[in-house]
Amino acid sequence: MKPVKVGICGLGTVGSGTFNILQDNAEEITRRVGRSIVVGQIGARRDNPTCDTTDIDITRDIFDVANNPEVDIIVELIGGTSVARELVLTAIENGKHVVTANKALIAEHGNEIFEKAQAKGVMVAFEAAVAGGIPIIKTLREGLSSNKIEWLAGIINGTGNFIMTEMTEKGRAFDDVLKEAQALGYAEADPTFDVEGIDAAHKLTILASIAYGIPLQFEKTYTEGISRITAEDVSFAQEMGYAIKHLGIARRTKAGVELRVHPTLISKKALLANVNGVMNAVMVKGDAVGPTLTYGAGAGALPTGSSVVADIIDVARTLTADPTNRVPHLAFQADQLSDEAVLPMEEIECGFFLNMTIQDRAGVLANITQILSTNGISIESVIQREREGSDLVPLVVMTHDVKERNMNAAIAAIEALPDVAGAVQRIRVENLA
Amino acid sequence: MKPVKVGICGLGTVGSGTFNILQDNAEEITRRVGRSIVVGQIGARRDNPTCDTTDIDITRDIFDVANNPEVDIIVELIGGTSVARELVLTAIENGKHVVTANKALIAEHGNEIFEKAQAKGVMVAFEAAVAGGIPIIKTLREGLSSNKIEWLAGIINGTGNFIMTEMTEKGRAFDDVLKEAQALGYAEADPTFDVEGIDAAHKLTILASIAYGIPLQFEKTYTEGISRITAEDVSFAQEMGYAIKHLGIARRTKAGVELRVHPTLISKKALLANVNGVMNAVMVKGDAVGPTLTYGAGAGALPTGSSVVADIIDVARTLTADPTNRVPHLAFQADQLSDEAVLPMEEIECGFFLNMTIQDRAGVLANITQILSTNGISIESVIQREREGSDLVPLVVMTHDVKERNMNAAIAAIEALPDVAGAVQRIRVENLA
């Protein structure tokens, strides 16, 4: 069979990984696919010294690649959402298949892109957009296709997990670890996307859509970062048998779908609590299979390139297939997407870890437990500590599951107590089994 | 599109799970596939009270199903290798696609079955044959298709893992836990297949073939069970920071492919060491993606049925596809399989944990370390214990990596020492990262 020609747009970290895998593993890939996959053209503003592009047609204008009639599959690795969107739509318009690693593009413009791809009978593959090298899109869309997905929960941002791991293992403060993460190149100069959960929310939006067959709804995903988490929170959580992880969680309930990214206490014994450093992992609970977990590198040139090239191979295999028999973009047939509501955060139900500073005075704890009880909240455990030379002491309360709405009311009432100093720190608790 | 008709042969545990998933999740499956998947016929010697087969055509002769012109896909869930082989070959001869959960059949007769399927242009899907509900076949064949697989290591027998977990967490003896496993229904009355590693060897044979594109070579897989492992071994291993797990390991080296199932010491901190009870997990190290892990239920009606039905969906999607573009049975094109040698066990290199009983007498340890040194073996750590009221004491030695051949020679020499009582217990040690 004649070779499949790939056009790579963007030769940064992921672009170079993709290019080098296609070159280094060319023989193995050909033995698998039954035809060779070659780089027909590269569109990049500058060369990349890690890539030997001798004899490769390179253009500085990525749209040359999208318009190149020799190219079968466009690989969009430029990042961002504006030019990337235009590039992908142009490629689709030209009848080309698309592979992308761009989570923001898919989460924010996926509905439009998939609709156009569907109309033109081409595929848009995006395994690398979520959790780097972990084939979680394939696992959800195909490996667990016989299941109703009950929930999924993932560590899907390596920077955030590195920070939480260091805070947990070494008792370090957030700011301190963030600076190291920046020095190591794990975190950007502006770390907002990672530490405030936006990157994780992009990925969760995608996972939830393919789990439940709902349109991409990034704007409805609740997003809370880890920058407020203190070394004291981590230490109290550990004392209670928990680790704090920054999780993306999607769950289907009778009332609708939960979509939320926030720091979360999970049992130290849970496998997910033992996923450390920059590694990623996603748990999926299916009604038939039960709980599953997939673990691996969530970023980096070669791990992300691994998923990009696996997608290229998948697309190459179905170039001649009847489009109606392909795996649908969002796992469910485009005309079968569901309009299930995304639940507002007030409707979510989970346990809570509350950390507050109170006056060391008789009756304060009684007032607080009274407020919780009035709001229908039952307590699982309490830690109250003396603090030498201070009449302000920490109080930590762990509650059983309760609606966020009730907890909001309780926290407002607690913060209004004269004997409670400052804000109540609230971290959600999940039992993922 | 017209419904896909499935013929289920065997209505035991996995058959009932498969049937019930197809019924209970029919709506979700149709939304995914774009056509319905219906049970056209069941072949089973007896009914199963967990399945409502009203209005389903049931025959007592499974070959009726293989010969039924209305059936598109045969699902072989009868187990065993003799009749199952005949059934599958008949179905293929009749141009039907096959889905099976039968690891023994694939490991022992897969080469013949795939050759015939290739010739007839039909697919034989076998996700459920390895690690139950975990989509590890799909992960290896498709999700990581851009990688050269360096090694894989799996907990792929739930019964064995349940026993090792109980021995580790509660210090119990092998025989004691085995009896409980039999009472719980985790282990058969004759537990040989599980505890002696034959079941794991079947699964490892399959995983290695799709990792490396080599023919199935069950007869060359080294197989050692867990029945010799003592509570004392487990306790000493823990003291040294290790857990003992029954692993299937495949590794590609320059000299050839390692294929081995045996008890293995791995660091307690490794994710795989924290996979407990009847759960399964497989680590795969790819050259691009790095280390990955997939975890889930390795057995049971619904988890295994989850994989069977996912395979049915995959097959349904490619019914009209050009057979040359399908994912090949052993991940690599049939004419591209490799004849890489499977290494004899003597050529394997790993660390060793040695547990022996010696006379509590000056010079014994010196003699033993001298023998190890002569055989090119360096020691990582030693535990020697007093035993009250006895002059026979335990000696535990952990070595650095060395060829099994050297270790065989050293153990023979150590066992010949007059001050060493009985056999030396040898457990291999792996650093899986």
Tab-separated table of C-alpha atoms in Angstrom, chain A residues 1 21 24-25 28-35 127 132-135 138-149 210-214 252 269 271 274-275 279 283 287-297 302-307 309-311 313-314 316-322 324-328 331-333 336-338 340, chain B residues 1 21 24-25 28-35 127 132-135 138-149 210-214 252 269 271 274-275 279 283 287-297 302-307 309-311 313-314 316-322 324-328 331-333 336-338 340:
chain	number	residue	atom	x	y	z
A	1	MET	CA	0.000	0.000	0.000
A	21	ILE	CA	8.990	8.736	17.181
A	24	ASP	CA	12.993	6.231	15.174
A	25	ASN	CA	10.167	3.677	15.265
A	28	GLU	CA	8.146	-1.121	13.935
A	29	ILE	CA	5.233	1.117	12.886
A	30	THR	CA	5.302	-0.199	9.326
A	31	ARG	CA	5.312	-3.784	10.634
A	32	ARG	CA	2.207	-2.937	12.642
A	33	VAL	CA	0.234	-0.902	10.104
A	34	GLY	CA	1.208	-2.737	6.927
A	35	ARG	CA	2.185	0.524	5.213
A	127	GLU	CA	-5.775	11.186	22.486
A	132	GLY	CA	-0.265	12.834	27.640
A	133	GLY	CA	0.903	9.287	26.982
A	134	ILE	CA	-1.965	7.541	28.785
A	135	PRO	CA	-4.436	6.111	26.247
A	138	LYS	CA	-9.221	5.049	23.751
A	139	THR	CA	-9.898	3.276	27.044
A	140	LEU	CA	-13.086	5.271	27.627
A	141	ARG	CA	-14.365	5.322	24.039
A	142	GLU	CA	-13.503	1.754	23.093
A	143	GLY	CA	-12.053	-0.353	25.920
A	144	LEU	CA	-14.999	0.358	28.236
A	145	SER	CA	-17.591	0.891	25.490
A	146	SER	CA	-19.938	-1.726	26.966
A	147	ASN	CA	-20.244	0.157	30.268
A	148	LYS	CA	-22.405	2.898	31.637
A	149	ILE	CA	-19.742	5.121	33.196
A	210	ILE	CA	-16.828	10.959	25.972
A	211	ALA	CA	-17.894	9.223	29.185
A	212	TYR	CA	-21.491	10.430	28.969
A	213	GLY	CA	-22.009	11.445	25.360
A	214	ILE	CA	-22.711	15.070	26.249
A	252	ARG	CA	-23.474	10.959	36.653
A	269	LYS	CA	-4.545	3.694	50.811
A	271	LEU	CA	-4.086	3.698	44.463
A	274	ASN	CA	0.008	6.872	45.531
A	275	VAL	CA	0.339	8.494	42.108
A	279	MET	CA	2.699	11.369	36.813
A	283	MET	CA	-9.825	6.180	37.565
A	287	ASP	CA	-21.207	-0.333	35.831
A	288	ALA	CA	-19.877	-3.618	34.440
A	289	VAL	CA	-16.114	-3.417	34.898
A	290	GLY	CA	-16.104	-1.735	38.330
A	291	PRO	CA	-13.211	0.572	39.247
A	292	THR	CA	-10.267	0.823	36.855
A	293	LEU	CA	-7.157	2.972	36.826
A	294	THR	CA	-4.769	3.985	34.073
A	295	TYR	CA	-1.435	5.545	34.946
A	296	GLY	CA	1.467	7.086	33.039
A	297	ALA	CA	3.322	10.222	32.031
A	302	LEU	CA	7.942	11.497	23.890
A	303	PRO	CA	4.978	10.493	26.099
A	304	THR	CA	2.664	13.018	24.414
A	305	GLY	CA	4.208	12.128	21.034
A	306	SER	CA	3.388	8.486	21.835
A	307	SER	CA	-0.328	9.346	21.852
A	309	VAL	CA	1.550	8.842	16.751
A	310	ALA	CA	-0.898	6.194	18.063
A	311	ASP	CA	-3.693	8.460	16.787
A	313	ILE	CA	-1.796	5.004	13.204
A	314	ASP	CA	-5.489	4.712	14.103
A	316	ALA	CA	-4.208	5.574	8.874
A	317	ARG	CA	-6.013	2.292	9.528
A	318	THR	CA	-9.445	3.767	8.872
A	319	LEU	CA	-8.636	5.967	5.871
A	320	THR	CA	-10.607	3.618	3.652
A	321	ALA	CA	-13.326	2.743	6.174
A	322	ASP	CA	-16.942	3.730	5.884
A	324	THR	CA	-20.386	5.655	9.712
A	325	ASN	CA	-18.468	2.762	11.269
A	326	ARG	CA	-15.729	4.831	12.848
A	327	VAL	CA	-15.558	5.414	16.587
A	328	PRO	CA	-17.492	8.692	17.035
A	331	ALA	CA	-17.859	8.114	21.821
A	332	PHE	CA	-21.575	8.331	21.022
A	333	GLN	CA	-23.051	8.899	17.558
A	336	GLN	CA	-27.254	10.620	19.888
A	337	LEU	CA	-25.597	13.124	22.215
A	338	SER	CA	-27.486	13.672	25.437
A	340	GLU	CA	-28.310	15.910	30.436
B	1	MET	CA	-28.416	-0.063	9.829
B	21	ILE	CA	-24.564	-6.430	29.734
B	24	ASP	CA	-29.041	-4.017	30.344
B	25	ASN	CA	-26.868	-1.570	28.386
B	28	GLU	CA	-26.275	2.961	25.575
B	29	ILE	CA	-24.540	0.507	23.207
B	30	THR	CA	-26.844	1.408	20.318
B	31	ARG	CA	-26.192	5.116	20.948
B	32	ARG	CA	-22.479	4.393	20.710
B	33	VAL	CA	-22.401	2.006	17.739
B	34	GLY	CA	-25.189	3.507	15.648
B	35	ARG	CA	-26.881	0.106	15.275
B	127	GLU	CA	-9.578	-8.831	25.079
B	132	GLY	CA	-10.689	-9.676	32.673
B	133	GLY	CA	-12.136	-6.187	32.458
B	134	ILE	CA	-8.847	-4.354	31.914
B	135	PRO	CA	-8.510	-3.306	28.247
B	138	LYS	CA	-6.316	-2.732	23.246
B	139	THR	CA	-3.836	-0.623	25.191
B	140	LEU	CA	-0.891	-2.659	23.915
B	141	ARG	CA	-2.079	-3.170	20.336
B	142	GLU	CA	-3.493	0.298	19.732
B	143	GLY	CA	-2.965	2.760	22.584
B	144	LEU	CA	0.802	2.212	22.660
B	145	SER	CA	1.185	1.266	18.976
B	146	SER	CA	3.835	3.931	18.395
B	147	ASN	CA	6.176	2.425	21.000
B	148	LYS	CA	8.820	-0.225	21.049
B	149	ILE	CA	7.777	-2.151	24.146
B	210	ILE	CA	1.268	-8.641	20.968
B	211	ALA	CA	4.011	-6.588	22.609
B	212	TYR	CA	6.763	-7.957	20.378
B	213	GLY	CA	4.995	-9.394	17.353
B	214	ILE	CA	6.229	-12.913	18.031
B	252	ARG	CA	13.075	-7.699	25.202
B	269	LYS	CA	6.580	1.864	47.078
B	271	LEU	CA	2.323	1.158	42.409
B	274	ASN	CA	-0.125	-1.713	46.121
B	275	VAL	CA	-2.431	-3.700	43.839
B	279	MET	CA	-7.428	-7.064	41.474
B	283	MET	CA	2.693	-2.321	33.784
B	287	ASP	CA	10.342	3.511	24.697
B	288	ALA	CA	8.299	6.660	24.042
B	289	VAL	CA	5.625	6.661	26.742
B	290	GLY	CA	7.788	5.373	29.621
B	291	PRO	CA	6.180	3.297	32.374
B	292	THR	CA	2.397	2.900	32.345
B	293	LEU	CA	0.005	0.883	34.478
B	294	THR	CA	-3.525	-0.336	33.908
B	295	TYR	CA	-5.559	-1.659	36.813
B	296	GLY	CA	-8.932	-3.298	37.278
B	297	ALA	CA	-10.912	-6.450	38.003
B	302	LEU	CA	-19.503	-8.453	34.641
B	303	PRO	CA	-15.851	-7.326	34.411
B	304	THR	CA	-14.966	-10.102	31.968
B	305	GLY	CA	-18.278	-9.560	30.175
B	306	SER	CA	-17.289	-5.879	29.886
B	307	SER	CA	-14.322	-6.867	27.724
B	309	VAL	CA	-18.961	-6.869	24.844
B	310	ALA	CA	-16.329	-4.192	24.051
B	311	ASP	CA	-14.823	-6.701	21.603
B	313	ILE	CA	-18.657	-3.598	19.579
B	314	ASP	CA	-15.210	-3.344	17.980
B	316	ALA	CA	-19.397	-4.739	14.781
B	317	ARG	CA	-17.697	-1.478	13.804
B	318	THR	CA	-15.336	-3.141	11.356
B	319	LEU	CA	-17.737	-5.633	9.757
B	320	THR	CA	-17.628	-3.647	6.530
B	321	ALA	CA	-13.978	-2.594	6.738
B	322	ASP	CA	-11.256	-3.749	4.400
B	324	THR	CA	-6.124	-5.364	5.512
B	325	ASN	CA	-6.788	-2.228	7.554
B	326	ARG	CA	-7.904	-4.006	10.699
B	327	VAL	CA	-5.733	-4.156	13.799
B	328	PRO	CA	-3.800	-7.426	13.329
B	331	ALA	CA	-0.595	-6.344	16.765
B	332	PHE	CA	1.860	-6.785	13.873
B	333	GLN	CA	0.924	-7.800	10.336
B	336	GLN	CA	5.717	-9.405	9.767
B	337	LEU	CA	5.954	-11.564	12.877
B	338	SER	CA	9.435	-11.819	14.307
B	340	GLU	CA	13.248	-13.509	17.950
